[in-house]
Short mmCIF file of C-alpha atoms in Angstrom, two decimals:
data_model
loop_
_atom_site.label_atom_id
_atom_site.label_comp_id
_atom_site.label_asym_id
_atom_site.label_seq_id
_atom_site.Cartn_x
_atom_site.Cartn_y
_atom_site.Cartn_z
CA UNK A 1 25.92 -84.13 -31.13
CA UNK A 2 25.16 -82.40 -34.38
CA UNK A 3 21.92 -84.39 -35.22
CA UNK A 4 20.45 -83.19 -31.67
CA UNK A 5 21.04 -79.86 -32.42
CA UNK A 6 19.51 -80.61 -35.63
CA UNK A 7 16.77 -81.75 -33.83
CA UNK A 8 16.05 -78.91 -31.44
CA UNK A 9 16.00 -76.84 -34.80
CA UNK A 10 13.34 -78.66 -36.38
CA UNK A 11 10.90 -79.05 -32.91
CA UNK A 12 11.41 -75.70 -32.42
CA UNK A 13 10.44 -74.73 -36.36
CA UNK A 14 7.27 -77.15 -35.93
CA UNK A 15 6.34 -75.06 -33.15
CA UNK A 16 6.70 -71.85 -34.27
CA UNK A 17 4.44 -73.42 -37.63
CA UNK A 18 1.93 -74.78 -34.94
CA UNK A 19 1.71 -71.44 -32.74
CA UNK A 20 0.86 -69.71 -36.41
CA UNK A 21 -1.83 -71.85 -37.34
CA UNK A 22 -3.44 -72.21 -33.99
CA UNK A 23 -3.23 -67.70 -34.53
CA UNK A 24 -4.96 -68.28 -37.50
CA UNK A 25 -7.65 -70.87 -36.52
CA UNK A 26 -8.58 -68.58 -33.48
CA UNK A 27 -8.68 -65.73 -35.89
CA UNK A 28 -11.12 -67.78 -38.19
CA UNK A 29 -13.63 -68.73 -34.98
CA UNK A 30 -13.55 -65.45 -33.51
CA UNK A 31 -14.49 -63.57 -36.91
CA UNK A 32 -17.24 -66.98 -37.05
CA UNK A 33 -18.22 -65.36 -33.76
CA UNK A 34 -18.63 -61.85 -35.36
CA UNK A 35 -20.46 -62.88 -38.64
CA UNK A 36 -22.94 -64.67 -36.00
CA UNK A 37 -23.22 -61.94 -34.14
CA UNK A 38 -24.20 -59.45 -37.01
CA UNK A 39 -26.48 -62.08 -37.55
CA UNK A 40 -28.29 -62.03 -35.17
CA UNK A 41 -28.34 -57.72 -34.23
CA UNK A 42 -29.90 -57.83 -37.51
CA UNK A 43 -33.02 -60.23 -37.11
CA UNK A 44 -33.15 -58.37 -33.72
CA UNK A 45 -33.69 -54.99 -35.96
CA UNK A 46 -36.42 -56.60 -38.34
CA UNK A 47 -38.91 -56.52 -34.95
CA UNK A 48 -37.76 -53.21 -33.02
CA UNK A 49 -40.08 -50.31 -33.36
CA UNK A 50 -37.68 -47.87 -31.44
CA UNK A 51 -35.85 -45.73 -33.30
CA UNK A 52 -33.31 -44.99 -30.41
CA UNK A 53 -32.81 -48.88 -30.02
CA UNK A 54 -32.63 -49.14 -33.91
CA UNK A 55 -29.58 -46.71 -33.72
CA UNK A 56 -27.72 -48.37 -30.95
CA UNK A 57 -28.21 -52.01 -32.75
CA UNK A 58 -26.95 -50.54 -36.43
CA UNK A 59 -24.19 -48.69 -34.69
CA UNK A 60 -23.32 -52.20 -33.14
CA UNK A 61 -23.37 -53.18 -36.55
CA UNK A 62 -20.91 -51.18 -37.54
CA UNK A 63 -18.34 -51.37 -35.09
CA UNK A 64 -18.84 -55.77 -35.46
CA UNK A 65 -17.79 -54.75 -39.31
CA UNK A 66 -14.79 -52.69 -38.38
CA UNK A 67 -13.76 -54.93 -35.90
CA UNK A 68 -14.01 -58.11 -38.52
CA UNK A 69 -11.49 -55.70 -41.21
CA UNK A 70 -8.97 -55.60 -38.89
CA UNK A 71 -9.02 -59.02 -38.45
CA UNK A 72 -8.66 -59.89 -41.70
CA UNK A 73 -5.50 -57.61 -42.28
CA UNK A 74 -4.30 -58.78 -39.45
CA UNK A 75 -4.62 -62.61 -41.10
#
């Protein structure tokens, strides 16, 4: 009796440890995601001539940044 209770203990610790690092892995590929991203906005700003489309892109820019901060406090 005591060792199953023991045992619903310990499967539910090893989920709780999975649940955290799956958090953390999706954290990881999402702020991947954001680095490409930023990336890419900025080869797209090398060849724009538009200074209203320049704007919009760097302003992109920024809130890709902000957004990838809070993610890594929230890590």
């Amino acid at each position: 009796m005591q060792l199953e209770k023991i045992y619903e203990k310990v499967k539910k610790y090893l989920l709780l440890i999975e649940e955290d690092d799956i958090e953390k892995k999706k954290i990881d590929k999402l702020s991947e995601n954001i680095e490409e991203k930023i990336s890419k906005i900025k080869n797209k700003l090398k060849s724009i001539n538009d200074t209203d489309d320049e704007n919009r892109l760097k302003e992109e820019i920024a809130i890709l940044k902000k957004f990838k901060k809070q993610l890594k406090e929230k890590k």
